[in-house]
Amino acid sequence: TVDIKWLADKGHEVVAVEISQAACREIFTRDQIPFEELPCPQVDGKLFKSLNGKIRAYCCDIFKFTAEVEGQFESVWERGAVIAFEEHLRKRYFEHVKTLVTKGCSWMSSIFQYDKNVYYNHPYCVNDDEVYATFEKGFRIESVDETVFPADREYTEEEAKSVMVVLLRRAKLQSVTDRVYLYSKL
């Protein structure tokens, strides 16, 4: 995502985990960031690394990416991973990522919410009850941002291409909410 370069430009070292080699390459090629591509047997995949070392993107199964690879993280920004998993894999994913974060970690997650009785497929809905059940032990939970996309609104041509509006129209939903949560590990 474009967030990766923005974070690196702010002085942060950024680690990404993607399942697709094309997505890993795009992180670098989109902004003409020089990089190298290396085999990474530790994750049974590849490491795409900027030449200055500020950005590292692992192409692998997220469940093979452990704290032994990069240590634990003080912050996590997650967009797209949670909504890609069905509920049983999402639970496993959340539990796995919990092993990758330090005490005091700020973990932000963008999730989609909509009426699951009308539509339940990719991108998957993650309701508030699931969030609280997942993080009530060991984390402070805070909803920090919310954007609602109602069906009865007129959208610009550019807005109409967004994932939320495409989902809204394709599934004939009344609304889709993009909610950002902050989980702080206690």
Short mmCIF file of N, CA, C and O in Angstrom, two decimals, residues 11-75:
data_model
loop_
_atom_site.label_atom_id
_atom_site.label_comp_id
_atom_site.label_asym_id
_atom_site.label_seq_id
_atom_site.Cartn_x
_atom_site.Cartn_y
_atom_site.Cartn_z
N GLY A 11 10.55 8.17 8.59
CA GLY A 11 11.69 7.71 9.38
C GLY A 11 11.53 6.34 10.01
O GLY A 11 12.43 5.87 10.72
N HIS A 12 10.43 5.67 9.74
CA HIS A 12 10.20 4.34 10.32
C HIS A 12 10.79 3.25 9.44
O HIS A 12 10.82 3.37 8.22
N GLU A 13 11.23 2.17 10.07
CA GLU A 13 11.53 0.96 9.33
C GLU A 13 10.21 0.23 9.19
O GLU A 13 9.46 0.10 10.16
N VAL A 14 9.92 -0.26 7.99
CA VAL A 14 8.62 -0.86 7.71
C VAL A 14 8.81 -2.30 7.25
O VAL A 14 9.62 -2.58 6.38
N VAL A 15 8.03 -3.18 7.87
CA VAL A 15 8.03 -4.60 7.49
C VAL A 15 6.62 -4.94 7.03
O VAL A 15 5.65 -4.67 7.73
N ALA A 16 6.53 -5.51 5.84
CA ALA A 16 5.24 -5.93 5.30
C ALA A 16 5.28 -7.43 5.08
O ALA A 16 6.34 -8.01 4.85
N VAL A 17 4.11 -8.04 5.15
CA VAL A 17 3.98 -9.45 4.82
C VAL A 17 2.85 -9.56 3.80
O VAL A 17 1.73 -9.11 4.06
N GLU A 18 3.17 -10.10 2.64
CA GLU A 18 2.21 -10.24 1.55
C GLU A 18 2.25 -11.69 1.06
O GLU A 18 3.29 -12.33 1.12
N ILE A 19 1.15 -12.15 0.54
CA ILE A 19 1.10 -13.51 -0.02
C ILE A 19 1.53 -13.50 -1.49
O ILE A 19 1.95 -14.50 -2.03
N SER A 20 1.46 -12.34 -2.13
CA SER A 20 1.70 -12.22 -3.56
C SER A 20 3.04 -11.55 -3.86
O SER A 20 3.32 -10.46 -3.36
N GLN A 21 3.83 -12.17 -4.74
CA GLN A 21 5.09 -11.55 -5.17
C GLN A 21 4.81 -10.26 -5.92
O GLN A 21 5.55 -9.28 -5.78
N ALA A 22 3.75 -10.24 -6.71
CA ALA A 22 3.41 -9.02 -7.47
C ALA A 22 3.13 -7.86 -6.50
O ALA A 22 3.55 -6.73 -6.75
N ALA A 23 2.42 -8.14 -5.41
CA ALA A 23 2.13 -7.10 -4.41
C ALA A 23 3.43 -6.61 -3.76
O ALA A 23 3.60 -5.40 -3.54
N CYS A 24 4.34 -7.52 -3.47
CA CYS A 24 5.64 -7.13 -2.89
C CYS A 24 6.41 -6.24 -3.86
O CYS A 24 6.94 -5.20 -3.46
N ARG A 25 6.48 -6.65 -5.11
CA ARG A 25 7.21 -5.85 -6.11
C ARG A 25 6.59 -4.47 -6.27
O ARG A 25 7.28 -3.47 -6.41
N GLU A 26 5.25 -4.42 -6.26
CA GLU A 26 4.55 -3.14 -6.45
C GLU A 26 4.90 -2.13 -5.36
O GLU A 26 4.94 -0.93 -5.62
N ILE A 27 5.13 -2.60 -4.14
CA ILE A 27 5.52 -1.70 -3.04
C ILE A 27 6.71 -0.84 -3.48
O ILE A 27 6.77 0.35 -3.19
N PHE A 28 7.63 -1.44 -4.21
CA PHE A 28 8.86 -0.76 -4.61
C PHE A 28 8.75 -0.10 -5.98
O PHE A 28 9.18 1.04 -6.16
N THR A 29 8.17 -0.80 -6.95
CA THR A 29 8.15 -0.27 -8.32
C THR A 29 7.22 0.93 -8.46
O THR A 29 7.50 1.82 -9.26
N ARG A 30 6.13 0.96 -7.70
CA ARG A 30 5.18 2.08 -7.80
C ARG A 30 5.86 3.42 -7.54
O ARG A 30 5.58 4.41 -8.18
N ASP A 31 6.79 3.43 -6.58
CA ASP A 31 7.46 4.67 -6.21
C ASP A 31 8.94 4.67 -6.60
O ASP A 31 9.72 5.46 -6.06
N GLN A 32 9.33 3.80 -7.53
CA GLN A 32 10.71 3.69 -8.00
C GLN A 32 11.71 3.59 -6.85
O GLN A 32 12.74 4.28 -6.82
N ILE A 33 11.42 2.73 -5.88
CA ILE A 33 12.32 2.48 -4.76
C ILE A 33 13.24 1.34 -5.15
O ILE A 33 12.76 0.23 -5.41
N PRO A 34 14.56 1.58 -5.20
CA PRO A 34 15.47 0.48 -5.54
C PRO A 34 15.39 -0.63 -4.50
O PRO A 34 15.36 -0.37 -3.30
N PHE A 35 15.36 -1.89 -4.98
CA PHE A 35 15.22 -3.02 -4.06
C PHE A 35 15.92 -4.25 -4.59
O PHE A 35 16.28 -4.31 -5.77
N GLU A 36 16.09 -5.19 -3.70
CA GLU A 36 16.61 -6.50 -4.10
C GLU A 36 15.62 -7.57 -3.66
O GLU A 36 14.87 -7.38 -2.71
N GLU A 37 15.65 -8.66 -4.37
CA GLU A 37 14.75 -9.79 -4.11
C GLU A 37 15.62 -10.97 -3.71
O GLU A 37 16.49 -11.37 -4.48
N LEU A 38 15.37 -11.51 -2.52
CA LEU A 38 16.22 -12.57 -1.99
C LEU A 38 15.39 -13.78 -1.56
O LEU A 38 14.28 -13.62 -1.05
N PRO A 39 15.94 -14.98 -1.70
CA PRO A 39 15.24 -16.13 -1.13
C PRO A 39 15.24 -16.00 0.40
O PRO A 39 16.18 -15.45 0.98
N CYS A 40 14.19 -16.46 1.02
CA CYS A 40 14.10 -16.39 2.48
C CYS A 40 13.55 -17.72 3.01
O CYS A 40 12.35 -17.87 3.25
N PRO A 41 14.44 -18.70 3.18
CA PRO A 41 13.99 -20.01 3.64
C PRO A 41 13.35 -19.97 5.02
O PRO A 41 12.54 -20.82 5.36
N GLN A 42 13.67 -18.95 5.82
CA GLN A 42 13.11 -18.82 7.17
C GLN A 42 11.58 -18.75 7.14
O GLN A 42 10.92 -19.18 8.08
N VAL A 43 11.02 -18.19 6.05
CA VAL A 43 9.56 -18.09 5.92
C VAL A 43 9.04 -18.93 4.76
O VAL A 43 7.87 -18.84 4.40
N ASP A 44 9.95 -19.71 4.16
CA ASP A 44 9.60 -20.51 2.99
C ASP A 44 9.04 -19.61 1.89
O ASP A 44 8.00 -19.88 1.30
N GLY A 45 9.75 -18.48 1.66
CA GLY A 45 9.29 -17.51 0.67
C GLY A 45 10.43 -16.63 0.21
O GLY A 45 11.57 -17.08 0.08
N LYS A 46 10.13 -15.35 -0.01
CA LYS A 46 11.12 -14.39 -0.49
C LYS A 46 11.09 -13.14 0.36
O LYS A 46 10.07 -12.80 0.97
N LEU A 47 12.23 -12.43 0.35
CA LEU A 47 12.33 -11.14 1.00
C LEU A 47 12.62 -10.11 -0.08
O LEU A 47 13.56 -10.26 -0.86
N PHE A 48 11.78 -9.07 -0.13
CA PHE A 48 11.99 -7.93 -1.01
C PHE A 48 12.44 -6.80 -0.09
O PHE A 48 11.73 -6.45 0.85
N LYS A 49 13.65 -6.27 -0.36
CA LYS A 49 14.23 -5.32 0.58
C LYS A 49 14.74 -4.09 -0.16
O LYS A 49 15.46 -4.21 -1.16
N SER A 50 14.35 -2.89 0.34
CA SER A 50 14.89 -1.66 -0.26
C SER A 50 16.38 -1.63 -0.03
O SER A 50 16.88 -2.17 0.97
N LEU A 51 17.10 -1.02 -0.94
CA LEU A 51 18.56 -1.00 -0.83
C LEU A 51 19.02 -0.24 0.41
O LEU A 51 20.09 -0.52 0.94
N ASN A 52 18.20 0.72 0.90
CA ASN A 52 18.58 1.43 2.13
C ASN A 52 18.14 0.66 3.39
O ASN A 52 18.40 1.10 4.50
N GLY A 53 17.45 -0.47 3.21
CA GLY A 53 17.06 -1.32 4.33
C GLY A 53 15.85 -0.84 5.13
O GLY A 53 15.43 -1.50 6.08
N LYS A 54 15.22 0.28 4.73
CA LYS A 54 14.10 0.85 5.49
C LYS A 54 12.79 0.09 5.27
O LYS A 54 11.90 0.13 6.10
N ILE A 55 12.66 -0.58 4.12
CA ILE A 55 11.44 -1.31 3.80
C ILE A 55 11.80 -2.76 3.49
O ILE A 55 12.67 -3.02 2.66
N ARG A 56 11.11 -3.68 4.18
CA ARG A 56 11.29 -5.10 3.93
C ARG A 56 9.91 -5.72 3.76
O ARG A 56 9.05 -5.55 4.62
N ALA A 57 9.72 -6.40 2.64
CA ALA A 57 8.44 -7.05 2.38
C ALA A 57 8.69 -8.55 2.20
O ALA A 57 9.44 -8.96 1.32
N TYR A 58 8.07 -9.32 3.07
CA TYR A 58 8.19 -10.77 3.01
C TYR A 58 7.03 -11.33 2.20
O TYR A 58 5.87 -11.01 2.47
N CYS A 59 7.36 -12.15 1.23
CA CYS A 59 6.33 -12.82 0.45
C CYS A 59 6.23 -14.24 0.99
O CYS A 59 7.12 -15.07 0.76
N CYS A 60 5.15 -14.47 1.76
CA CYS A 60 5.01 -15.78 2.40
C CYS A 60 3.61 -15.92 3.01
O CYS A 60 2.85 -14.96 3.06
N ASP A 61 3.35 -17.07 3.49
CA ASP A 61 2.16 -17.35 4.29
C ASP A 61 2.37 -16.64 5.63
O ASP A 61 3.38 -16.86 6.29
N ILE A 62 1.45 -15.79 6.04
CA ILE A 62 1.58 -15.02 7.29
C ILE A 62 1.84 -15.93 8.48
O ILE A 62 2.55 -15.55 9.41
N PHE A 63 1.32 -17.13 8.47
CA PHE A 63 1.48 -18.04 9.59
C PHE A 63 2.90 -18.61 9.69
O PHE A 63 3.28 -19.18 10.70
N LYS A 64 3.70 -18.43 8.63
CA LYS A 64 5.11 -18.84 8.67
C LYS A 64 6.01 -17.69 9.09
O LYS A 64 7.20 -17.88 9.32
N PHE A 65 5.45 -16.50 9.18
CA PHE A 65 6.22 -15.32 9.62
C PHE A 65 6.11 -15.25 11.13
O PHE A 65 5.05 -14.99 11.68
N THR A 66 7.22 -15.51 11.82
CA THR A 66 7.21 -15.55 13.29
C THR A 66 8.12 -14.47 13.85
O THR A 66 8.87 -13.80 13.12
N ALA A 67 8.09 -14.31 15.16
CA ALA A 67 8.92 -13.32 15.84
C ALA A 67 10.41 -13.60 15.64
O ALA A 67 11.23 -12.70 15.77
N GLU A 68 10.77 -14.83 15.32
CA GLU A 68 12.18 -15.15 15.07
C GLU A 68 12.69 -14.46 13.81
O GLU A 68 13.90 -14.27 13.65
N VAL A 69 11.81 -14.08 12.91
CA VAL A 69 12.22 -13.47 11.65
C VAL A 69 12.63 -12.01 11.84
O VAL A 69 13.71 -11.60 11.41
N GLU A 70 11.82 -11.21 12.49
CA GLU A 70 12.07 -9.76 12.65
C GLU A 70 11.95 -9.29 14.09
O GLU A 70 12.02 -8.10 14.34
N GLY A 71 11.71 -10.19 15.02
CA GLY A 71 11.47 -9.79 16.40
C GLY A 71 10.01 -9.40 16.58
O GLY A 71 9.17 -9.68 15.72
N GLN A 72 9.71 -8.74 17.69
CA GLN A 72 8.34 -8.29 17.94
C GLN A 72 8.22 -6.82 17.57
O GLN A 72 9.21 -6.07 17.60
N PHE A 73 7.01 -6.40 17.26
CA PHE A 73 6.77 -5.06 16.75
C PHE A 73 6.12 -4.16 17.80
O PHE A 73 5.29 -4.61 18.59
N GLU A 74 6.52 -2.89 17.77
CA GLU A 74 5.95 -1.89 18.67
C GLU A 74 4.69 -1.26 18.08
O GLU A 74 3.91 -0.63 18.79
N SER A 75 4.53 -1.40 16.77
CA SER A 75 3.31 -0.89 16.13
C SER A 75 2.98 -1.73 14.90
O SER A 75 3.86 -2.31 14.27
#
